[in-house]
Amino acid sequence: MPPNRIRDYGLAGWIVAATALYLWQFRDLLGPILNAVGLNAVGLG
Amino acid sequence: MSAAAVLLQLFACLGAGAVVLRGVELLDDLPVRERLPWAFAVGLGVLGWLVFPLALGGWATPPMLTVLETGLALGCILLKFEARGLATTLARSRPSGWGATLAAVAILVALFDLAEALAPPLDADSLAYHFARVRDIAATGRIAFVPLAVDGVGAFLVQMTYLPPFALGGEKALTLWVMASGWAGPLFLYAVARRWLTPLWSLALALILATTPAWTYGAGSGQVEARLALFAFAGLIAGAEARVRGDLRYAALAGLMAGFYAAGKFLGLFFVVAVGLVVILRRDFWRPALVFSAAALLAGFQWYLWNHVEAGDPVFPGLFPWLGVRDPNFWNADMDAFFRATMRAAEQPGKIPWLFAYPFAASIGLGFPIWEAGRTGLGPFALLAAPFILGGLWTFRARLSQSPLAGVALGVLFFYVLWFVVGAGQRIRHLLPLWPAALLCLAVVAERWSAMIGRDRILAAAVATALAMQVAGATLFALPSVRHALSDEDRSSFLARRLISHAVVPWINAHLTASDRLLTMERPLNYYLEKPYLYAMPNRLAYPDLRDSARDVRRQWTELRQSGITHVLLLPGLSVPSPDSAVWRLGRELVRAGCAEIAVSLPVRQFLSRTLAAHGARDVPADILKLRPDRCDPERLPR
């Protein structure tokens, strides 16, 4: 695989991983967040 | 009336800033699109600086404030061509698809801010003192010294800028003003970013700032950081210009802005040092250093002098071990030790290994909960763009020092190190004033590297992802205010639902008289209390002594009486045993001895988050005790 392609995959992979890493800190708030946006009524909260 | 008060102050700031910029002969040197935001940032500082002596003299009355602001607004005449140019540019602009999308998001965020401004204020710090202090000053036209560490004694230039809208237009003008001044930061960033970035990138950057969690949390409230960001941004840009050009005009401007920051928060003293270091990083440093120092002193001295006169310590209680205090009833060595221990325990400052890990750890919620990473953090942009930032720093390392942004980045870095090593704690939101400048540096280096490798779209994806997460957070934050704005819910129902412990307020306002005085430790209620109160956070005032270790109830009774206390708010009430709390124990002993009676017990709602009101929500009984000195035999109280 050409080095440029590896770099591009690396950059895109970083964005995905960093997004997951950032969102992970809110995992305990998922219930209250769903509740706040009104999704508890359909059993998601 | 509210809108008129906000508009008058907007023009007053622009006018005052234009006059000062013309005075230092910089108005015409600035790029045309930057003149309005520069004028606003400078003028905001000037306004706060001028209102303070008025309040000190007892002249901060509506007529005087109107005269002052009208006079300052006349300076806008210097800006008339800029305003005309701005209108023409806006009328001619034909944004691309992405530009239109970002503009639509910006309008949505602005509507969220408007909904927040139209609802009664809820932020705890704002209600405890940012707004409560302003309300008290507006009632008399005079600022009084408040013998209370942190909340009472500080540097309050920004709060002085809240006074005219409140005095002239009431609460709505105040909340609209914090909304409007909260928009100034992103607009300023946009205007200056255009020196290095395209309109589209600059707009994206401004939006990243406007939806940064800490910005969303604080800009529309009385929190000062979003206002201080204007001073910090202007100070860093001017300081960097002074470093590159050796231009004394920019050194003077940098000094003024750094001084305004110091006049708005004690932390600003670190900023004066940080920008001062940037300004003197030249071979011929002494003249810029002198000009910078004189300007910073002029802009920043007021509050430190006042604190010194009133408390005996310009940064009370920071220098207490060396300077002592003027009134020993206010503070003493015991209290000082207790204050430092509780602050250290609460804020958990300065673990040096974190100095390097902090930016990463604080982004993803590692480290200490007190950093408040998720709730009031700086968002995911730097994390997502990290490979581009690091790639750019490495690739362009030989040219970095020649960039005008190098001085800006150095200033941010100096402040960060000082704040981390010497500061009292590491709450992320205390870095917010430096965030626009940091964002600009990070974005420019990331954009340059992505352009060099021809991968703008991948960086754009990172920016779009960061923005999407931040806008989602801002939406969540705004939802309760939007629902309130779209419903016919009245003020008291909104407060009952959204403000922690609010249920006791209507009773207090209805049943206490102007000659009563309530002892309260519930800081978010201060602003809404219409009757006299003593807000007594146990580690912030020595008298009455309410530390949990205090056991001498007889002495506490005497102190309560000498402080004019007639009622005590107990939360939780006596039906919920809380023997570790000195106030609860005090209440129990007073009732047992017949020195107080329960005037009323009310259930109050408490929750962990006002955005996610159901999170950790519970009802707690609160008692309001009425002191009964007529029936009290102090000899029966334990000591």
XYZ file of C-alpha atoms in Angstrom:
684
model
C 0.000 0.000 0.000
C 1.450 3.422 -0.905
C 2.673 5.484 2.076
C 0.203 8.261 1.304
C -2.689 5.828 1.482
C -1.444 4.485 4.836
C -1.203 8.061 6.130
C -4.740 8.841 4.990
C -6.145 5.732 6.635
C -4.193 6.609 9.759
C -5.633 10.132 9.843
C -9.182 8.910 9.274
C -8.711 6.139 11.853
C -7.488 8.704 14.376
C -10.595 10.820 13.914
C -12.829 7.799 14.539
C -10.796 6.631 17.562
C -10.542 10.130 19.058
C -14.292 10.636 18.644
C -14.965 7.382 20.497
C -12.421 8.301 23.172
C -14.010 11.710 23.658
C -17.550 10.379 23.838
C -16.593 7.585 26.247
C -16.461 10.064 29.156
C -20.218 10.643 28.777
C -21.173 6.957 28.920
C -22.814 7.283 32.360
C -24.945 10.185 31.139
C -26.577 8.296 28.274
C -29.742 7.602 30.279
C -30.197 11.171 31.542
C -29.418 12.541 28.044
C -32.043 10.334 26.393
C -34.386 11.358 29.157
C -33.683 15.054 28.554
C -34.445 14.806 24.837
C -37.655 12.930 25.562
C -36.643 9.441 24.407
C -37.395 7.808 27.747
C -40.998 7.487 26.642
C -40.021 4.906 24.018
C -37.972 2.924 26.483
C -34.520 4.136 25.404
C -33.867 6.114 28.576
C -36.325 49.318 27.485
C -34.142 46.235 27.919
C -33.118 46.236 24.256
C -32.425 49.989 24.402
C -30.151 49.529 27.440
C -28.242 46.777 25.636
C -27.888 48.827 22.454
C -26.723 51.884 24.404
C -24.044 49.813 26.094
C -23.014 48.222 22.793
C -22.449 51.657 21.279
C -20.763 52.872 24.473
C -18.233 50.038 24.262
C -17.614 50.563 20.553
C -17.251 54.310 21.056
C -14.927 54.052 24.046
C -12.780 51.493 22.250
C -12.595 53.600 19.092
C -11.433 56.619 21.087
C -8.696 54.633 22.867
C -7.555 52.961 19.640
C -7.401 56.368 17.969
C -5.585 57.685 21.049
C -2.801 55.102 20.684
C -2.864 55.737 16.911
C -3.809 52.180 16.005
C -7.369 52.503 14.749
C -6.329 53.204 11.179
C -3.568 50.573 11.230
C -5.953 47.724 11.951
C -7.518 45.823 9.038
C -10.960 47.326 8.395
C -12.849 44.114 9.232
C -11.133 43.961 12.639
C -11.867 47.485 13.823
C -15.318 46.869 15.276
C -14.325 43.811 17.368
C -11.119 45.492 18.530
C -13.074 48.589 19.517
C -15.604 46.468 21.396
C -12.953 44.533 23.327
C -11.049 47.667 24.326
C -14.246 49.599 25.059
C -15.619 46.872 27.325
C -12.529 47.226 29.499
C -12.748 51.024 29.478
C -16.416 50.925 30.471
C -15.762 48.573 33.391
C -12.837 50.751 34.450
C -14.987 53.909 34.455
C -18.026 52.422 36.205
C -15.977 51.285 39.218
C -15.094 54.782 40.538
C -18.694 55.837 39.926
C -19.908 52.924 42.086
C -17.258 53.643 44.692
C -18.483 57.211 45.016
C -22.144 56.117 45.166
C -22.878 57.733 41.801
C -23.678 54.592 39.780
C -27.294 55.668 39.397
C -29.357 55.316 36.204
C -28.997 59.019 35.217
C -25.216 59.006 35.732
C -24.791 55.703 33.893
C -26.907 57.013 31.015
C -24.772 60.145 30.781
C -21.569 58.085 30.889
C -22.680 55.622 28.221
C -24.112 58.312 25.959
C -20.825 60.187 26.181
C -18.824 57.078 25.353
C -21.152 56.187 22.488
C -20.258 59.457 20.792
C -16.888 57.852 20.025
C -18.704 55.658 17.479
C -18.392 58.545 15.071
C -14.843 57.320 14.520
C -16.223 53.978 13.315
C -18.959 55.095 10.930
C -17.071 54.037 7.818
C -16.281 50.612 9.267
C -19.963 49.995 9.956
C -20.861 51.020 6.423
C -18.123 48.760 4.990
C -19.323 45.830 7.074
C -22.900 46.248 5.850
C -21.717 46.373 2.223
C -19.561 43.253 2.661
C -22.437 41.329 4.214
C -24.815 42.418 1.469
C -22.377 41.313 -1.239
C -21.382 37.994 0.310
C -22.488 34.891 -1.584
C -21.563 31.977 0.690
C -20.801 28.539 -0.755
C -22.865 25.503 0.202
C -20.626 24.765 3.172
C -20.541 28.441 4.100
C -24.330 28.599 4.067
C -24.503 25.431 6.192
C -22.126 26.890 8.770
C -24.019 30.188 8.724
C -27.261 28.274 9.382
C -25.626 26.473 12.316
C -24.405 29.836 13.629
C -27.951 31.225 13.468
C -29.275 28.139 15.278
C -26.684 28.547 18.049
C -27.545 32.256 18.294
C -31.225 31.341 18.723
C -30.257 28.928 21.506
C -28.387 31.777 23.196
C -31.398 34.031 22.788
C -33.645 31.446 24.450
C -31.202 31.263 27.361
C -31.161 35.066 27.623
C -34.952 35.279 27.676
C -35.244 32.842 30.605
C -34.466 33.799 34.219
C -30.778 33.219 35.066
C -29.836 29.854 36.580
C -26.046 29.623 36.773
C -25.005 29.126 40.406
C -21.941 31.404 40.417
C -23.879 34.147 38.638
C -26.692 33.950 41.158
C -24.288 33.713 44.098
C -22.316 36.842 43.280
C -21.825 37.913 39.628
C -25.428 39.075 39.334
C -26.293 39.299 43.048
C -23.509 41.863 43.580
C -24.675 43.884 40.584
C -28.263 43.867 41.895
C -27.026 45.117 45.289
C -24.963 47.925 43.732
C -27.855 48.965 41.485
C -30.128 49.288 44.539
C -27.984 52.026 46.073
C -25.679 53.202 43.294
C -22.747 52.334 45.530
C -20.435 49.345 45.759
C -19.884 48.054 49.276
C -16.973 45.954 50.444
C -18.170 42.378 51.056
C -16.056 40.629 53.702
C -16.197 37.186 52.125
C -13.197 35.417 50.602
C -13.339 34.609 46.856
C -16.974 35.599 46.201
C -16.748 38.936 48.005
C -13.160 40.123 47.597
C -11.751 39.933 44.092
C -11.286 41.831 40.861
C -14.694 42.661 39.415
C -14.210 44.820 36.324
C -16.463 42.584 34.224
C -19.273 42.766 36.776
C -19.027 46.557 36.522
C -20.004 46.202 32.855
C -23.132 44.302 33.971
C -24.236 47.228 36.099
C -25.446 49.719 33.431
C -27.722 47.276 31.567
C -29.177 46.027 34.868
C -29.648 49.511 36.300
C -31.152 50.877 33.079
C -33.046 47.893 31.715
C -33.465 45.367 34.528
C -32.753 41.651 34.535
C -33.730 41.101 30.897
C -31.207 43.702 29.770
C -28.553 42.009 31.879
C -29.159 38.548 30.413
C -29.387 39.982 26.898
C -26.123 41.793 27.504
C -24.242 38.678 28.592
C -25.646 36.975 25.495
C -24.439 39.784 23.215
C -21.019 40.094 24.859
C -20.735 36.300 24.622
C -21.023 36.579 20.840
C -18.207 39.108 20.675
C -15.518 36.450 21.196
C -16.418 34.306 18.178
C -16.858 37.437 16.011
C -13.459 38.761 17.124
C -11.863 35.375 16.410
C -13.471 35.279 12.965
C -12.217 38.745 12.079
C -8.625 38.124 13.177
C -8.492 34.555 11.814
C -9.129 36.017 8.369
C -5.509 37.228 8.426
C -4.456 33.572 7.996
C -7.520 31.575 6.993
C -10.255 31.630 4.346
C -13.721 32.905 5.287
C -14.987 29.320 5.479
C -12.236 28.136 7.832
C -12.586 31.302 9.910
C -16.320 30.775 10.246
C -15.789 27.133 11.252
C -13.276 28.264 13.849
C -15.643 30.885 15.256
C -18.338 28.220 15.501
C -15.997 25.817 17.254
C -15.402 28.544 19.832
C -19.091 29.445 20.137
C -20.032 25.799 20.802
C -17.061 24.873 23.009
C -18.694 23.315 26.099
C -17.076 25.788 28.509
C -18.200 28.676 26.281
C -21.736 27.336 25.982
C -21.859 26.961 29.750
C -20.486 30.370 30.675
C -20.926 32.910 27.872
C -24.660 33.382 28.374
C -24.375 33.594 32.149
C -22.583 36.004 34.457
C -19.387 33.924 34.339
C -16.611 36.323 33.409
C -14.402 34.059 31.290
C -16.109 34.682 27.933
C -15.706 38.437 28.508
C -12.111 38.052 29.726
C -11.451 36.121 26.506
C -11.821 39.405 24.607
C -9.107 41.018 26.735
C -6.871 37.953 26.491
C -7.254 37.586 22.737
C -6.629 41.270 22.088
C -3.728 41.291 24.559
C -2.042 38.308 22.936
C -2.438 39.601 19.364
C -1.185 43.050 20.394
C 1.655 41.533 22.449
C 2.732 39.407 19.488
C 2.682 42.480 17.228
C 4.738 44.412 19.780
C 7.271 41.571 19.859
C 7.597 41.369 16.075
C 7.543 45.095 15.294
C 8.935 46.608 18.480
C 6.035 49.027 18.118
C 5.321 50.886 21.350
C 1.695 51.480 20.335
C 1.072 47.736 20.375
C 2.988 47.388 23.650
C 0.633 49.980 25.165
C -2.438 48.195 23.791
C -1.186 44.810 25.040
C -0.589 46.347 28.468
C -4.083 47.836 28.591
C -5.726 44.541 27.678
C -3.597 42.532 30.101
C -4.443 45.069 32.815
C -8.162 44.733 32.077
C -7.840 40.960 32.404
C -6.120 41.402 35.784
C -8.901 43.796 36.804
C -11.436 41.110 35.914
C -9.948 38.169 37.807
C -6.916 37.564 40.027
C -5.749 34.953 37.480
C -5.222 37.871 35.111
C -2.047 38.689 37.025
C -0.538 35.571 35.434
C -1.693 36.899 32.089
C 0.105 40.202 32.674
C 3.318 38.260 33.304
C 2.741 35.971 30.300
C 2.108 38.781 27.786
C 4.799 40.900 29.404
C 7.303 38.123 28.693
C 6.175 38.014 25.053
C 6.560 41.778 24.697
C 10.093 41.826 26.107
C 11.364 38.950 23.957
C 13.416 41.435 21.943
C 16.904 42.807 22.062
C 15.628 46.377 22.634
C 13.171 45.365 25.307
C 13.272 48.054 27.938
C 11.094 50.667 26.268
C 8.315 48.232 25.272
C 8.573 46.772 28.782
C 8.100 50.188 30.391
C 5.175 51.129 28.166
C 3.527 47.714 28.654
C 3.944 47.842 32.426
C 2.601 51.402 32.728
C -0.471 50.558 30.632
C -1.136 47.304 32.529
C -0.818 49.137 35.836
C -3.181 51.876 34.723
C -5.817 49.404 33.516
C -5.507 46.926 36.358
C -4.605 48.688 39.595
C -8.060 49.753 40.828
C -9.293 46.556 42.412
C -5.985 45.647 44.015
C -5.728 49.075 45.614
C -9.325 48.833 46.887
C -8.750 45.350 48.279
C -5.600 46.581 49.978
C -7.424 49.525 51.524
C -10.433 47.481 52.669
C -8.953 44.076 53.484
C -5.275 44.903 53.925
C -4.290 42.466 51.169
C -4.541 43.294 47.448
C -5.170 39.648 46.528
C -7.030 38.653 49.664
C -6.510 36.119 51.174
C -3.496 35.215 48.999
C -0.980 37.278 50.982
C -2.575 36.880 54.409
C 0.434 35.043 55.923
C 2.587 38.081 55.142
C 0.210 41.053 55.252
C -2.426 39.930 57.735
C -5.893 41.458 57.572
C -7.366 44.793 58.594
C -10.359 43.386 60.504
C -9.573 40.273 62.591
C -13.316 39.520 62.832
C -13.232 38.928 59.097
C -10.253 36.577 58.892
C -7.654 35.012 61.165
C -4.788 32.507 61.037
C -7.063 29.592 61.951
C -9.505 30.476 59.225
C -6.714 30.995 56.718
C -5.314 27.519 57.378
C -8.814 26.047 57.068
C -9.451 27.952 53.817
C -6.205 26.752 52.254
C -6.784 23.154 53.322
C -10.356 23.069 51.973
C -9.378 24.758 48.714
C -6.494 22.319 48.244
C -8.793 19.385 48.929
C -11.506 20.690 46.608
C -9.413 22.003 43.720
C -6.532 19.453 43.892
C -3.975 21.770 42.350
C -0.590 21.412 40.753
C 0.498 17.813 40.288
C 3.495 18.545 38.076
C 3.391 15.312 35.998
C -0.078 16.405 34.900
C 1.451 19.548 33.384
C 2.189 17.580 30.225
C -0.651 15.055 30.368
C -3.308 17.625 31.302
C -4.330 18.814 27.809
C -4.937 15.236 26.689
C -6.372 13.943 29.959
C -8.669 16.921 30.366
C -10.032 16.388 26.842
C -11.222 12.852 27.459
C -12.372 13.139 31.056
C -9.389 11.540 32.779
C -7.867 13.207 35.816
C -9.899 14.783 38.611
C -13.672 15.356 38.463
C -13.104 18.946 39.649
C -11.557 19.703 36.232
C -15.105 19.358 34.887
C -13.875 18.023 31.540
C -17.153 16.841 30.078
C -19.408 19.574 31.417
C -17.233 22.630 30.924
C -14.279 21.365 28.924
C -12.711 22.716 25.767
C -14.326 20.190 23.458
C -12.893 17.597 21.062
C -11.401 19.816 18.323
C -7.764 19.739 19.487
C -7.935 15.991 20.050
C -9.425 15.248 16.640
C -7.072 17.596 14.823
C -4.021 16.425 16.827
C -2.252 14.586 13.939
C -2.567 17.689 11.744
C -1.341 19.958 14.535
C 1.616 17.719 15.376
C 2.373 17.193 11.670
C 2.389 20.939 11.108
C 4.529 21.694 14.157
C 7.119 19.141 13.028
C 7.106 20.022 9.342
C 7.242 23.789 9.846
C 9.444 23.720 12.957
C 12.185 25.804 11.341
C 9.744 28.574 10.364
C 7.531 28.659 13.430
C 9.468 31.331 15.281
C 9.086 33.735 12.344
C 5.296 33.527 12.387
C 3.420 36.420 14.000
C 1.433 33.706 15.763
C 4.569 32.519 17.577
C 4.178 35.319 20.123
C 0.526 34.413 20.613
C 1.382 30.746 21.166
C 4.196 31.653 23.564
C 1.866 33.842 25.595
C -0.679 31.020 25.857
C 2.084 28.613 26.878
C 3.522 30.980 29.528
C 0.065 31.506 31.010
C -0.661 27.789 31.007
C 2.535 26.946 32.900
C 2.018 29.747 35.443
C -1.627 28.779 35.935
C -0.739 25.140 36.364
C 2.227 25.525 38.673
C 1.205 28.548 40.776
C -2.595 28.598 40.365
C -5.107 27.382 42.916
C -6.574 24.602 40.773
C -7.062 23.261 37.279
C -10.695 23.781 36.379
C -10.620 23.753 32.594
C -12.997 26.681 32.281
C -10.392 28.944 33.889
C -8.375 28.464 30.694
C -11.295 29.632 28.566
C -10.058 33.236 28.157
C -6.961 31.878 26.388
C -8.939 29.406 24.258
C -9.690 31.701 21.256
C -5.968 32.455 20.863
C -5.016 28.804 21.326
C -7.687 27.739 18.825
C -6.348 30.201 16.270
C -2.773 28.884 16.593
C -3.880 25.239 16.467
C -6.193 25.780 13.508
C -3.645 27.690 11.430
C -0.904 25.084 11.866
C -3.368 22.226 11.182
C -4.780 23.930 8.100
C -1.316 24.687 6.688
C -0.224 21.078 7.077
C -3.411 19.644 5.610
C -3.052 21.992 2.634
C 0.573 20.961 2.171
C -0.260 17.263 2.068
C -3.411 17.937 0.018
C -5.763 16.455 2.592
C -7.991 19.411 3.486
C -11.004 17.147 3.363
C -9.766 14.888 6.137
C -9.154 17.911 8.373
C -12.577 19.218 7.353
C -14.035 15.880 8.483
C -12.313 16.303 11.870
C -13.691 19.835 12.189
C -17.177 18.746 11.138
C -17.138 15.851 13.628
C -15.988 18.134 16.460
C -18.617 20.698 15.525
C -21.364 18.090 15.334
C -20.558 16.860 18.856
C -20.360 20.384 20.227
C -23.580 21.518 18.565
C -25.300 18.431 19.992
C -24.040 19.454 23.447
C -25.159 23.054 22.935
C -28.588 21.799 21.842
C -28.907 19.676 24.955
C -27.883 22.668 27.084
C -30.397 24.931 25.362
C -33.371 22.537 25.329
C -34.890 23.569 28.694
C -34.601 27.278 27.811
C -36.061 26.695 24.332
C -38.960 24.734 25.827
C -39.540 27.571 28.293
C -39.435 30.185 25.523
C -41.952 28.231 23.439
C -44.337 27.591 26.323
C -46.477 29.866 28.465
C -44.653 28.786 31.617
C -44.303 31.704 34.030
C -41.142 32.795 35.809
C -41.883 31.206 39.176
C -42.809 27.822 37.661
C -39.618 27.860 35.587
C -37.487 28.632 38.628
C -39.300 26.071 40.756
C -38.537 23.445 38.115
C -35.001 24.429 37.154
C -33.313 26.176 40.079
C -31.917 23.970 42.793
C -33.609 24.478 46.200
C -35.707 27.343 44.865
C -38.858 26.257 46.738
C -37.824 28.174 49.875
C -37.408 31.510 48.071
C -41.095 32.507 47.688
C -41.689 31.760 51.375
C -38.668 33.808 52.484
C -39.617 36.754 50.290
C -43.203 36.642 51.548
C -42.586 36.146 55.277
C -39.337 37.883 56.204
C -39.244 41.660 56.617
C -36.625 44.242 55.747
C -35.413 44.185 59.353
C -34.882 40.392 59.327
C -31.690 38.735 58.161
C -31.406 35.169 56.889
C -28.315 33.022 57.319
C -27.968 30.906 54.169
C -25.382 28.641 52.640
C -27.404 28.049 49.450
C -25.476 30.253 47.038
C -27.721 29.869 43.932
C -30.552 31.514 45.853
C -28.755 34.778 46.698
C -29.883 36.666 43.603
C -33.545 35.778 44.091
C -33.697 36.694 47.793
C -35.457 40.023 48.214
C -34.857 40.237 51.958
C -31.520 40.803 53.773
C -29.340 37.729 54.040
C -25.859 36.672 55.071
C -24.377 34.185 52.672
C -22.024 32.193 54.869
C -19.883 29.620 53.123
C -17.991 28.114 56.075
C -14.513 28.391 54.546
C -14.955 31.949 53.315
C -15.734 33.986 56.397
C -14.551 33.675 59.966
C -17.539 35.266 61.643
C -19.895 33.594 62.414
C -17.726 30.510 62.648
C -19.612 27.758 60.817
C -16.765 25.344 60.142
C -17.744 21.710 60.625
C -15.231 21.522 63.471
C -16.944 24.354 65.369
C -18.535 22.954 68.567
C -19.102 26.029 70.718
C -22.788 26.668 70.069
C -22.967 29.351 72.755
C -20.322 31.360 70.930
C -22.046 30.742 67.580
C -25.306 32.028 69.077
C -23.575 35.250 70.141
C -22.031 35.608 66.685
C -25.387 35.067 64.990
C -27.003 37.706 67.172
C -24.180 40.181 66.590
C -24.484 39.573 62.840
C -28.157 40.508 63.010
C -29.337 37.028 62.017
C -33.027 36.404 62.692
C -33.574 33.279 60.564
C -31.458 30.301 59.485
C -32.004 28.234 56.355
C -31.185 24.595 57.098
C -30.759 22.257 54.194
C -31.251 19.420 54.844
C -33.749 20.116 57.603
C -33.662 18.689 61.099
C -35.606 15.580 60.066
C -32.565 14.403 58.075
C -29.765 13.720 60.568
C -26.561 15.452 59.364
C -24.412 15.670 62.506
C -21.238 16.336 60.469
C -22.588 19.719 59.391
C -21.903 22.540 61.851
C -24.946 24.489 60.679
C -27.230 21.487 61.070
C -25.828 20.812 64.578
C -26.212 24.482 65.422
C -29.858 24.392 64.304
C -30.547 21.254 66.321
C -29.027 22.687 69.493
C -30.812 26.013 69.102
C -34.183 24.279 68.716
C -33.477 21.927 71.631
C -32.604 24.850 73.881
C -35.654 26.858 72.789
C -33.467 29.507 71.107
C -35.055 28.817 67.726
C -38.187 27.263 66.290
C -38.982 25.768 62.919
C -40.905 28.486 61.101
C -41.561 26.279 58.097
C -40.453 22.974 56.554
C -40.562 22.713 52.786
C -39.503 20.001 50.353
C -36.926 21.343 47.891
C -35.710 19.789 44.668
C -32.013 19.083 44.262
C -30.246 17.670 41.207
C -26.726 17.144 39.917
C -27.178 18.941 36.597
C -29.507 21.724 35.515
C -29.156 20.613 31.883
C -30.079 17.025 32.748
C -32.505 17.906 35.514
C -33.592 14.317 36.137
C -29.962 13.285 36.769
C -29.550 12.602 40.483
C -32.769 14.487 41.276
C -34.200 14.110 44.768
C -36.487 15.973 47.120
C -34.926 17.088 50.396
C -36.758 18.727 53.294
C -35.517 22.210 54.167
C -36.230 24.020 57.431
C -36.286 27.738 58.017
C -35.586 28.412 61.675
C -36.706 31.571 63.396
C -34.392 32.612 66.219
C -36.127 33.301 69.523
C -33.796 35.454 71.649
C -36.810 36.342 73.813
C -37.040 32.735 74.981
C -33.377 31.808 74.859
C -31.142 31.143 77.826
C -27.662 30.950 76.232
C -26.369 29.136 79.341
C -28.296 26.078 78.146
C -26.383 25.941 74.873
C -23.420 23.520 74.670
C -19.873 24.806 74.332
